[in-house]
Amino acid sequence: MTAAFVAGADASSEVPLKRRLKRAERTRRLKALALILPLLLFLLFTFLGPIAGMLWRSVDDWEVRQVMPHTVAALADWDGKDVPGEPAFAALAGDIRTARDAGTVAIASKRLNYALNGFRTIMSGTARNLKALPEPGTAKDTLIGINPAWGERATWAAIKGASGPLTSFYLLGALDLTRNLDGAIVAAPEEQAIYRDVFGRTFTISLGVTVLCLILGFPVAYMLATLPTGQSNVLMIFVLLPFWTSLLVRTCAWIVVLQSEGIVNDSLRWIGLIDEPLRLIYNRFGVYVAMTHVLLPFMILPLYSSMRSISPAYMRAAASLGASPVTAFLRIYLPQTVPGIGAGSLLVFILAIGYYITPALVGGAADQMISYFIAFYTTETVNWGLASALGAVLLLATLLLAVVYGKLVHGQQVTGGMKN
Amino acid sequence: MSDNHSPRTASQRIAWITTVVVASLVLVFLMAPILAIMPLSFSSGSYLTYPLPGFSLRWYEDFLNSPRWVSSLKNSVIIGVASTILSMVLGTLASLGLAQWKSKFKPLVLAIVLSPVVVPGVITAVGLYFFFAPLGLTGSYAGLILAHTALSTPFVVITVSATLQSFDMNLARAAASLGASPIYAFRRVILPLILPGLASGALFAFATSFDEVVVVLFMAGPEQRTLPREMFSGIRENISPTITAAAVILTTISVILLATLEALRRRNERLKGNLR
């Protein structure tokens, strides 16, 4: 702005005012960009890059291509209708010998085993028993002699399907789909088809938590918005303190409160309602309670701010025109809270579908949400392709909802420290 | 506003009383579990049940004498402070730039800057794990500080941008017209006025890092375990009263952060009131 100021004051110079103003405006814009740029570059390295890398891994198919390059090349124009000819077998025998010497058989067989269960055994057995390169022309018979599976179309189709460089295998797998021998997309075999179930569960739990938060949050927001500011500020502490308390503290607190020797069970037993302790934790009930507790402030705060902006004059006007309190509430008050309900519900839902820590600690095996499986495939079984594909689906769902949320709140400020 | 809840008819009064009762129960639901575990940390017994056999500070002693817990607290503070400083520098610069940048790309840039808040923690953590491992940044303080900075900067940008929005740019123009250089005007005019906003941003950033556990779960080596990370494994294995002591310590820190934030907000509102 200083530049613009100086340019305006200095009218005696020869450059026309219009051009000088334009130049000043450009310097100004460049200066602003220079201030934003460090953060953008930083996020490129610490956030956007990593996420792009994860998305890349969900389609990247490098293992077979790298370990068995000659086989991949020999299969390039195989039509997949019949077992390939001698050249492909010779290439395979050569690749397996090389891979065995380089110690890379396991890399390719791990990938091939995802495509065809049992492939690991085929590969390791062949690598072990193939003592020398077969004589020219005998590769096919030698390999089928070592393992008859080499004489099957499915074995070769698995290699062809895994020969990269890009694959839809993991993304299809994340949606319980697979390709059959002819390359058509079909439903995955039943024992592998678990992810639609997991996505469905993630959706159900998130929706349940959102509805619970709305039911519990609405009266609180209404009370806080209606009470005089002094009183509502004091009561707001009851919302903000849990909001600021560590997620782990709150999860830990629920385990202590709900466990079989916990306060809730003890009180119920003391009253005489139950004889045996109820199972309240490490199941779906515990997940609902703990997640609702953690996410409730994210519902109350946007609801509160939308209710605060509703003038009481509307309700008085409705009453003076003869509306009953119920009608006035339903027809006048409630419609005005819809933006708040929408914003709060979407926020809670977006946060809920990505939850990992709380279900992992208070849920049972059947209550784990999609994030758990992403973490599991990343660190436990090291199936990074599948982990990335599941992550890609979750990311897509989250971003779509976030765009809707952004349109809804229209650049309104976001409150609070998000917790996962 | 206050006359809104003075109901005229009996049915309205009943409706209001019901609302208050239900809302109060929900507020109890929000506070009760946090309050319920606090006394357990002062128990002299080793079971997490009431009634307490007696009062003692043995679990706090246990916490302070355990190298695992103490080093985790130290790690949390190191990573929290370092990532707060870094995100304050990056976030404040970006907010200043965003405040005076007019472009059709601004919503896009803003969306990118704020996206770490929206993206599920596991996705960020997995992405960083893949990306940082070949660079040798997993199992290092540097990697965690960078990751936490990315996660907390959006909160700095949100808070500082909000402060700048309410800042009267004419003051900066006045300073410039009186001959102040841009840097001098920033230091003597802009900075003192936006300082409470910056402080709130810093508190948000610190709280974000201090509470973060998913990225730490993937990226921290045994040397960099933070307090929430240590609590996570503690809860997984077996909840001991030492964990409740850790919970009380964590909550105390949260309360201090919240109280400071609230004080800053009040002060800011008072200042604004004086200006009008």
XYZ file of C-alpha atoms in Angstrom:
696
model
C 0.000 0.000 0.000
C 3.013 2.244 0.538
C 3.952 1.727 -3.081
C 0.528 2.858 -4.250
C 0.715 5.866 -1.967
C 4.091 6.991 -3.305
C 2.982 6.409 -6.875
C -0.040 8.647 -6.350
C 1.950 11.435 -4.666
C 4.630 11.545 -7.311
C 2.576 12.984 -10.177
C 5.464 14.800 -11.868
C 7.152 11.722 -13.345
C 6.672 10.880 -17.012
C 5.075 7.427 -16.798
C 1.289 7.685 -17.170
C -0.617 7.342 -13.925
C -2.605 4.344 -15.126
C 0.484 2.289 -15.861
C 2.106 3.291 -12.579
C -0.969 2.260 -10.678
C -1.002 -1.044 -12.492
C 2.629 -1.626 -11.682
C 2.039 -0.742 -8.036
C -0.881 -3.146 -7.962
C 1.307 -5.900 -9.396
C 4.091 -5.347 -6.860
C 1.478 -5.473 -4.158
C 0.130 -8.775 -5.420
C 3.612 -10.241 -5.711
C 4.411 -9.148 -2.171
C 1.233 -10.825 -0.910
C 2.075 -14.001 -2.814
C 5.600 -13.982 -1.428
C 4.121 -14.054 2.068
C 1.827 -17.001 1.277
C 4.383 -18.966 -0.682
C 6.478 -20.294 2.242
C 3.419 -21.967 3.766
C 2.332 -23.419 0.442
C 5.786 -24.858 -0.184
C 5.894 -26.207 3.335
C 2.505 -27.900 2.927
C 3.626 -29.287 -0.416
C 6.395 -31.097 1.382
C 4.637 -32.084 4.595
C 1.058 -32.625 3.479
C 0.128 -32.455 -0.199
C 3.164 -34.443 -1.335
C 2.601 -37.248 1.174
C -1.076 -37.482 0.269
C -0.324 -37.493 -3.451
C 2.250 -40.202 -2.740
C -0.367 -42.270 -0.975
C -2.801 -41.863 -3.867
C -0.039 -42.889 -6.265
C 0.593 -46.053 -4.276
C -3.044 -47.065 -4.686
C -2.517 -47.427 -8.461
C 1.219 -48.111 -8.655
C 2.151 -51.662 -9.702
C 5.929 -51.893 -9.707
C 6.860 -55.190 -8.047
C 6.371 -57.722 -10.864
C 7.559 -55.243 -13.466
C 10.802 -54.707 -11.620
C 11.530 -58.291 -10.577
C 10.359 -60.106 -13.737
C 10.891 -57.614 -16.601
C 11.360 -60.255 -19.333
C 8.209 -62.155 -18.419
C 6.228 -58.904 -18.428
C 7.631 -58.078 -21.869
C 6.902 -61.578 -23.192
C 3.299 -61.328 -21.970
C 2.784 -57.857 -23.458
C 0.801 -59.142 -26.415
C -0.545 -62.345 -24.917
C -4.260 -62.465 -25.614
C -4.983 -64.321 -22.391
C -7.078 -66.965 -24.110
C -4.679 -69.858 -23.759
C -1.534 -70.730 -21.851
C 1.250 -68.628 -23.438
C 3.910 -70.153 -25.617
C 7.454 -71.259 -25.044
C 9.057 -67.733 -25.165
C 7.052 -66.619 -22.121
C 8.141 -69.727 -20.201
C 11.762 -69.157 -21.156
C 11.516 -65.512 -20.018
C 9.912 -66.607 -16.747
C 12.607 -69.199 -16.079
C 15.283 -66.571 -16.734
C 13.580 -63.987 -14.512
C 13.139 -66.432 -11.647
C 16.822 -67.444 -11.788
C 17.899 -63.794 -11.769
C 15.462 -62.921 -8.991
C 16.666 -65.838 -6.908
C 20.253 -64.664 -7.159
C 19.214 -61.114 -6.347
C 16.968 -62.251 -3.486
C 13.923 -60.458 -4.897
C 11.590 -63.442 -5.445
C 9.634 -62.580 -2.304
C 8.843 -59.039 -3.533
C 7.129 -60.299 -6.670
C 5.486 -63.297 -5.031
C 3.937 -61.113 -2.333
C 2.262 -58.988 -4.987
C 1.241 -62.046 -7.050
C -0.184 -63.707 -3.982
C -2.702 -60.826 -3.614
C -3.904 -61.561 -7.140
C -3.959 -65.343 -6.788
C -3.928 -67.010 -3.412
C -1.139 -69.587 -3.230
C 1.115 -67.865 -5.727
C 3.779 -67.412 -3.068
C 4.168 -71.203 -2.834
C 4.292 -71.563 -6.599
C 7.043 -68.944 -6.841
C 9.172 -70.131 -3.951
C 8.870 -73.787 -5.033
C 9.833 -72.945 -8.593
C 12.738 -70.764 -7.481
C 13.983 -73.592 -5.277
C 13.603 -76.398 -7.816
C 14.785 -74.619 -10.918
C 18.427 -75.683 -10.554
C 19.610 -74.310 -13.895
C 18.248 -72.497 -16.896
C 16.269 -75.023 -18.939
C 17.600 -76.013 -22.383
C 16.121 -73.894 -25.200
C 12.720 -75.244 -26.137
C 12.174 -77.155 -22.890
C 11.233 -74.292 -20.545
C 7.526 -74.983 -20.726
C 7.836 -78.669 -19.879
C 10.418 -78.027 -17.150
C 8.302 -75.437 -15.362
C 5.053 -77.387 -15.617
C 7.053 -80.372 -14.375
C 8.109 -78.379 -11.285
C 4.586 -77.071 -10.643
C 1.541 -77.945 -12.767
C 0.080 -74.534 -11.888
C 2.287 -73.051 -14.632
C 0.114 -74.904 -17.120
C -2.960 -72.999 -15.996
C -4.323 -69.862 -17.547
C -5.147 -68.288 -14.165
C -1.495 -68.324 -13.097
C -0.434 -66.421 -16.182
C -3.401 -64.101 -16.019
C -2.285 -63.151 -12.491
C 1.191 -62.210 -13.766
C -0.254 -60.318 -16.688
C -2.686 -58.509 -14.397
C 0.144 -57.517 -12.049
C 2.560 -56.372 -14.728
C 1.741 -52.689 -14.272
C 2.778 -49.961 -14.540
C -0.648 -48.914 -13.251
C -3.301 -51.114 -11.716
C -6.895 -50.801 -10.691
C -6.474 -53.925 -8.565
C -6.256 -52.206 -5.152
C -8.962 -49.655 -5.816
C -11.306 -52.376 -7.071
C -10.329 -54.476 -4.072
C -11.248 -51.620 -1.734
C -14.759 -51.775 -3.204
C -14.957 -55.597 -3.035
C -14.469 -55.921 -6.781
C -11.945 -57.826 -8.837
C -11.233 -58.718 -12.434
C -11.950 -62.205 -13.727
C -9.713 -64.077 -16.207
C -11.202 -62.157 -19.107
C -10.569 -58.791 -17.471
C -14.204 -58.031 -16.703
C -14.985 -56.433 -13.340
C -16.842 -58.850 -11.067
C -17.616 -59.170 -7.366
C -14.678 -60.358 -5.276
C -14.783 -63.833 -3.698
C -16.775 -63.809 -0.512
C -13.884 -64.361 1.910
C -12.117 -61.254 0.554
C -15.199 -59.091 0.245
C -15.119 -57.313 3.598
C -14.620 -53.652 2.756
C -18.119 -52.724 1.695
C -19.112 -54.049 5.071
C -16.458 -51.910 6.754
C -17.503 -48.802 4.801
C -21.129 -49.547 5.656
C -20.209 -49.874 9.338
C -18.187 -46.648 9.239
C -21.174 -44.918 7.671
C -23.677 -46.402 10.155
C -21.614 -45.505 13.218
C -20.923 -41.983 11.907
C -24.576 -41.420 11.102
C -25.637 -42.786 14.506
C -23.154 -40.523 16.273
C -24.334 -37.528 14.216
C -27.983 -38.180 15.088
C -27.125 -38.668 18.776
C -25.109 -35.442 18.781
C -28.005 -33.587 17.183
C -30.568 -34.942 19.663
C -28.351 -34.188 22.648
C -26.848 -30.990 21.305
C -30.016 -29.220 20.247
C -31.497 -28.621 23.721
C -28.094 -27.521 25.038
C -27.563 -25.053 22.197
C -31.124 -23.811 22.611
C -30.712 -23.263 26.339
C -27.338 -21.540 25.917
C -28.704 -19.293 23.164
C -31.793 -18.352 25.153
C -30.272 -17.698 28.562
C -28.828 -14.248 29.333
C -25.198 -13.929 28.161
C -23.725 -14.001 31.665
C -25.343 -17.328 32.539
C -24.724 -18.920 29.172
C -21.041 -17.937 29.308
C -20.688 -19.801 32.586
C -22.511 -22.875 31.254
C -20.402 -22.729 28.094
C -17.474 -23.917 30.224
C -19.226 -27.292 30.417
C -18.975 -27.498 26.633
C -15.555 -25.936 26.124
C -13.683 -27.773 28.851
C -14.406 -31.262 27.469
C -13.730 -29.841 24.016
C -10.234 -28.839 25.106
C -9.545 -31.952 27.118
C -7.316 -34.455 25.383
C -9.093 -37.093 23.351
C -7.146 -39.788 25.175
C -8.142 -38.454 28.573
C -11.791 -38.589 27.582
C -11.527 -42.051 26.051
C -9.673 -43.288 29.125
C -12.334 -41.725 31.339
C -15.098 -43.615 29.560
C -13.272 -46.910 29.934
C -12.898 -46.281 33.669
C -16.537 -45.210 34.040
C -18.079 -47.974 31.928
C -15.917 -50.980 32.767
C -17.495 -53.875 34.652
C -16.155 -52.561 37.993
C -16.818 -48.988 36.926
C -19.031 -46.332 38.412
C -22.023 -46.968 36.168
C -22.123 -50.702 36.783
C -21.490 -50.247 40.513
C -24.316 -47.735 40.819
C -26.744 -49.930 38.897
C -25.847 -52.864 41.130
C -26.159 -50.742 44.256
C -29.641 -49.599 43.222
C -30.471 -53.230 42.580
C -31.309 -52.915 38.908
C -28.780 -55.546 37.879
C -26.988 -58.461 39.515
C -24.327 -59.080 36.919
C -22.277 -56.182 35.507
C -23.443 -55.052 32.084
C -20.995 -55.089 29.234
C -20.812 -51.381 28.388
C -17.362 -51.054 26.887
C -15.317 -52.776 24.161
C -18.502 -53.028 22.094
C -20.663 -50.894 19.835
C -22.384 -49.214 22.784
C -19.042 -47.985 24.100
C -18.095 -46.646 20.671
C -21.349 -44.682 20.422
C -21.037 -43.246 23.921
C -17.378 -42.239 23.639
C -17.617 -40.864 20.101
C -20.778 -38.897 20.862
C -19.058 -37.446 23.908
C -16.005 -36.416 21.907
C -17.935 -34.936 18.976
C -20.845 -33.298 20.818
C -19.131 -29.876 21.157
C -18.683 -29.777 17.364
C -22.480 -29.943 17.106
C -23.293 -27.575 19.961
C -21.006 -24.728 18.879
C -22.358 -24.186 15.313
C -25.940 -24.746 16.501
C -25.401 -22.215 19.271
C -24.044 -19.581 16.923
C -26.910 -20.010 14.481
C -29.518 -19.851 17.281
C -27.863 -16.816 18.818
C -28.490 -14.890 15.606
C -32.242 -15.611 15.631
C -34.059 -12.569 16.906
C -36.651 -13.303 19.640
C -38.859 -10.775 17.887
C -39.811 -13.436 15.344
C -41.210 -15.710 18.004
C -43.080 -12.828 19.624
C -44.474 -11.858 16.239
C -45.639 -15.413 15.627
C -47.289 -15.542 19.052
C -49.002 -12.190 18.562
C -50.386 -13.453 15.247
C -51.976 -16.342 17.094
C -49.511 -19.183 16.513
C -49.376 -21.708 19.312
C -45.921 -22.139 20.889
C -45.490 -25.494 19.121
C -46.446 -24.037 15.735
C -44.245 -21.013 16.299
C -41.317 -23.266 17.196
C -41.806 -25.639 14.276
C -42.671 -23.054 11.634
C -40.609 -20.054 12.704
C -37.722 -21.084 14.956
C -36.712 -24.482 13.596
C -36.365 -23.437 9.926
C -33.952 -20.707 10.981
C -31.722 -23.228 12.746
C -31.415 -25.403 9.623
C -28.081 -23.879 8.516
C -26.691 -24.549 11.989
C -28.064 -28.091 12.005
C -26.578 -28.709 8.564
C -23.176 -27.300 9.465
C -22.980 -29.111 12.801
C -24.176 -32.439 11.390
C -21.799 -32.347 8.443
C -18.883 -31.376 10.667
C -19.598 -34.208 13.105
C -20.102 -36.692 10.269
C -16.888 -35.664 8.468
C -14.887 -36.007 11.668
C -16.592 -39.269 12.623
C -15.876 -41.185 9.401
C -12.150 -40.626 9.896
C -12.095 -41.752 13.536
C -9.417 -44.160 14.568
C -8.243 -43.769 18.168
C -11.596 -43.941 19.959
C -12.994 -47.059 18.215
C -9.572 -48.700 18.488
C -9.600 -48.223 22.267
C -13.250 -48.675 23.251
C -14.578 -50.868 20.442
C -14.475 -54.592 19.859
C -13.166 -56.305 16.733
C -16.527 -55.875 14.990
C -16.660 -52.125 15.716
C -13.506 -51.055 13.907
C -13.977 -48.398 11.294
C -12.214 -47.860 7.975
C -9.273 -45.963 9.489
C -8.403 -49.006 11.553
C -8.012 -51.111 8.412
C -5.893 -48.450 6.721
C -3.586 -48.447 9.727
C -3.641 -52.238 9.904
C -2.590 -52.736 6.276
C 0.084 -50.072 6.624
C 1.845 -51.305 9.730
C 0.795 -54.914 10.304
C 0.502 -56.762 6.990
C 2.369 -54.120 4.938
C -0.092 -54.255 2.040
C 0.519 -50.621 1.174
C -1.399 -50.754 -2.084
C -4.611 -51.785 -0.362
C -4.039 -49.392 2.565
C -3.623 -46.560 0.051
C -6.696 -47.590 -1.936
C -8.864 -47.669 1.188
C -7.349 -44.311 2.132
C -8.186 -42.934 -1.312
C -11.837 -43.927 -0.944
C -12.032 -42.389 2.552
C -10.277 -39.239 1.338
C -12.676 -38.866 -1.572
C -15.697 -39.232 0.708
C -14.261 -36.720 3.181
C -13.383 -34.138 0.531
C -16.814 -34.364 -1.096
C -18.480 -33.769 2.262
C -16.016 -30.977 3.034
C -16.909 -29.204 -0.211
C -20.598 -29.396 0.713
C -19.732 -28.112 4.176
C -17.708 -25.261 2.682
C -20.638 -24.254 0.466
C -22.955 -24.454 3.453
C -21.029 -22.321 5.907
C -19.843 -20.032 3.136
C -16.487 -19.099 4.482
C -17.737 -18.847 8.023
C -14.994 -19.488 10.491
C -14.258 -22.981 11.694
C -14.039 -23.407 15.416
C -11.929 -25.539 17.549
C -9.222 -28.137 17.643
C -10.169 -31.138 15.572
C -9.403 -34.393 17.226
C -9.098 -37.803 15.728
C -32.655 -11.700 24.485
C -33.370 -12.406 28.114
C -37.119 -11.894 27.878
C -37.303 -14.753 25.410
C -37.259 -17.394 28.090
C -39.816 -15.836 30.400
C -42.705 -18.031 29.326
C -46.195 -16.685 29.584
C -48.294 -19.807 29.637
C -48.080 -22.950 31.721
C -47.320 -25.171 28.731
C -44.495 -22.865 27.672
C -43.087 -22.979 31.172
C -43.183 -26.785 31.122
C -41.466 -26.846 27.737
C -38.744 -24.507 28.992
C -38.225 -26.486 32.200
C -37.963 -29.715 30.185
C -35.378 -28.123 27.908
C -33.351 -26.935 30.887
C -33.501 -30.348 32.554
C -32.504 -32.247 29.395
C -29.784 -29.736 28.524
C -28.395 -29.883 32.057
C -28.263 -33.678 31.887
C -26.328 -33.421 28.623
C -23.923 -30.942 30.225
C -23.445 -33.405 33.079
C -22.798 -36.145 30.501
C -20.092 -33.911 28.999
C -18.336 -33.159 32.265
C -18.978 -36.219 34.431
C -16.491 -38.715 32.993
C -13.655 -36.183 33.127
C -14.498 -35.308 36.725
C -14.993 -38.970 37.630
C -11.450 -40.086 36.893
C -9.751 -37.198 38.671
C -10.220 -38.438 42.269
C -8.990 -41.897 41.246
C -5.545 -40.470 40.600
C -5.348 -39.509 44.285
C -6.321 -42.962 45.486
C -4.040 -44.863 47.823
C -5.226 -48.164 46.364
C -4.329 -49.611 43.012
C -7.855 -50.317 41.746
C -9.802 -47.842 39.686
C -12.979 -48.169 41.720
C -14.930 -46.165 44.264
C -15.033 -45.743 47.207
C -11.396 -44.761 47.479
C -9.508 -46.592 50.228
C -7.629 -43.410 51.094
C -5.851 -40.361 49.788
C -2.296 -40.444 48.477
C -0.033 -38.902 45.898
C 1.711 -42.178 45.132
C 0.522 -42.282 41.486
C 1.919 -38.817 40.837
C 5.146 -39.958 42.461
C 5.018 -42.992 40.185
C 4.543 -40.734 37.174
C 7.449 -38.477 38.124
C 9.734 -41.400 38.910
C 9.009 -43.223 35.688
C 11.502 -42.306 32.976
C 8.942 -43.351 30.353
C 6.279 -40.893 31.495
C 8.674 -38.055 32.221
C 10.408 -38.334 28.872
C 7.038 -38.515 27.117
C 5.985 -35.269 28.797
C 9.299 -33.728 27.783
C 8.822 -34.907 24.180
C 5.311 -33.470 24.057
C 6.608 -30.093 25.196
C 9.598 -30.112 22.802
C 7.490 -31.081 19.779
C 4.621 -28.801 20.806
C 6.793 -25.704 21.303
C 8.876 -26.261 18.166
C 5.866 -26.872 15.921
C 4.048 -23.896 17.458
C 6.946 -21.561 16.648
C 7.223 -22.899 13.111
C 3.480 -22.766 12.448
C 3.264 -19.242 13.913
C 5.926 -17.984 11.507
C 4.439 -19.711 8.453
C 0.819 -19.086 9.429
C 1.195 -15.409 10.327
C 3.107 -14.610 7.143
C 0.475 -16.432 5.087
C -2.378 -14.654 6.894
C -0.777 -11.264 6.226
C -0.404 -12.234 2.578
C -3.943 -13.610 2.303
C -5.387 -10.458 3.867
C -4.091 -8.287 1.022
C -4.179 -10.800 -1.832
C -7.102 -10.504 -4.205
C -7.391 -13.251 -6.789
C -9.834 -15.769 -8.120
C -7.459 -18.460 -6.840
C -7.817 -17.296 -3.259
C -10.558 -19.799 -2.291
C -8.438 -22.610 -3.707
C -5.324 -21.517 -1.805
C -7.393 -21.114 1.339
C -8.833 -24.615 0.869
C -5.318 -26.055 0.510
C -4.072 -24.199 3.577
C -7.006 -25.384 5.703
C -7.174 -28.942 4.331
C -4.974 -30.577 7.023
C -7.858 -29.991 9.450
C -10.383 -31.867 7.331
C -8.345 -34.820 6.087
C -8.669 -37.794 8.459
C -5.677 -38.252 10.736
C -4.945 -41.745 9.520
C -4.622 -40.591 5.906
C -2.193 -37.828 6.842
C -0.276 -40.251 9.037
C -0.038 -42.992 6.401
C 0.945 -40.501 3.701
C 3.650 -39.015 5.909
C 4.853 -42.462 6.904
C 5.382 -43.453 3.246
C 6.851 -40.083 2.337
C 9.152 -39.493 5.296
C 10.522 -43.012 5.694
C 12.850 -42.889 2.652
C 14.033 -39.450 3.783
C 14.969 -40.794 7.202
C 12.434 -38.521 8.897
C 10.418 -41.230 10.624
C 11.562 -41.887 14.156
C 12.989 -38.384 14.401
C 11.984 -35.202 16.208
C 12.320 -33.267 12.950
C 9.726 -35.430 11.189
C 7.203 -35.080 14.017
C 7.749 -31.332 14.312
C 7.200 -30.890 10.563
C 4.072 -33.064 10.621
C 2.583 -31.280 13.649
C 3.355 -27.917 12.080
C 1.334 -28.919 9.009
C -1.563 -29.958 11.264
C -1.564 -26.859 13.472
C -0.884 -24.119 10.914
C -4.544 -24.024 9.732
C -5.613 -22.979 13.233
C -3.024 -20.194 13.217
C -4.261 -19.005 9.816
C -7.909 -19.095 10.975
C -7.250 -17.164 14.201
C -4.790 -14.654 12.794
C -6.918 -14.026 9.687
C -9.945 -13.358 11.885
C -7.879 -10.859 13.880
C -6.598 -9.149 10.747
C -10.132 -8.879 9.423
C -11.125 -6.760 12.381
C -7.900 -4.757 12.130
C -8.360 -1.255 10.750
C -5.965 -0.969 7.810
C -6.263 2.833 7.985
C -3.988 2.676 11.004
C -1.240 1.169 8.855
C -1.910 3.794 6.171
C -1.731 6.512 8.790
C 1.614 5.155 9.967
C 2.881 5.103 6.389
C 1.709 8.666 5.759
C 3.597 9.779 8.854
C 6.751 8.344 7.356
C 6.985 4.898 8.979
C 8.650 2.212 6.912
C 6.469 -0.909 6.372
C 8.555 -2.908 8.838
C 8.495 -0.144 11.434
C 4.724 0.257 10.980
C 4.261 -3.493 11.389
C 6.378 -3.603 14.537
C 4.975 -0.506 16.240
C 1.380 -0.323 14.983
C 0.104 -3.626 13.556
C 1.872 -6.102 15.805
C 0.752 -4.686 19.189
C -2.848 -4.634 17.986
C -2.927 -8.165 16.587
C -0.835 -9.654 19.390
C -3.814 -11.188 21.276
C -4.906 -12.867 18.048
C -1.400 -14.205 17.524
C -1.338 -15.521 21.076
C -4.654 -17.334 20.544
C -3.276 -18.830 17.354
C -0.198 -20.036 19.199
C -2.335 -21.624 21.914
C -4.451 -23.405 19.318
C -1.326 -24.628 17.562
C 0.223 -25.878 20.771
C -2.985 -27.614 21.851
C -3.268 -29.319 18.453
C 0.249 -30.706 18.646
C -0.031 -31.543 22.332
C -3.160 -33.623 21.759
C -2.150 -35.272 18.474
C -1.615 -39.002 18.617
C -2.328 -40.618 15.221
C 0.707 -39.209 13.403
C 2.860 -39.908 16.448
C 1.591 -43.484 16.439
C 2.925 -44.005 12.919
C 6.023 -41.869 12.935
C 7.539 -41.766 16.404
C 10.305 -44.114 17.407
C 10.619 -45.194 21.046
C 12.706 -42.066 21.673
C 10.004 -39.632 20.557
C 6.922 -41.036 22.275
C 4.695 -38.201 23.449
C 2.370 -38.104 26.443
C -0.788 -39.017 24.463
C 1.161 -41.795 22.738
C 2.246 -43.187 26.092
C -1.352 -42.977 27.312
C -2.517 -44.820 24.202
C -0.304 -47.813 24.923
C -1.142 -47.556 28.619
C -4.874 -47.751 27.898
C -4.305 -50.622 25.455
C -2.296 -52.709 27.883
C -3.831 -52.072 31.267
C -5.207 -48.917 32.790
C -3.224 -48.197 35.940
C -3.851 -45.300 38.293
C -0.661 -43.756 36.893
C -2.599 -43.157 33.681
C -5.260 -41.282 35.612
C -2.475 -39.151 37.090
C -1.234 -38.497 33.563
C -4.812 -37.664 32.552
C -5.100 -35.123 35.356
C -1.795 -33.539 34.340
C -2.935 -33.338 30.697
C -6.319 -31.901 31.691
C -4.676 -29.302 33.911
C -2.589 -28.153 30.971
C -5.749 -27.993 28.803
C -7.540 -25.919 31.431
C -4.617 -23.499 31.610
C -4.630 -23.165 27.815
C -8.397 -22.650 27.728
C -8.320 -20.093 30.546
C -5.541 -18.133 28.828
C -7.467 -18.166 25.576
C -10.625 -16.982 27.305
C -8.715 -14.186 29.073
C -7.267 -13.075 25.734
C -10.710 -13.070 24.154
C -12.166 -10.990 26.984
C -9.288 -8.523 26.817
C -9.740 -8.206 23.083
C -13.463 -7.558 23.427
C -12.819 -4.929 26.079
C -10.285 -3.199 23.830
C -12.739 -3.181 20.950
C -15.409 -1.770 23.218
C -13.081 1.058 24.241
C -12.339 1.974 20.667
C -15.983 2.464 19.810
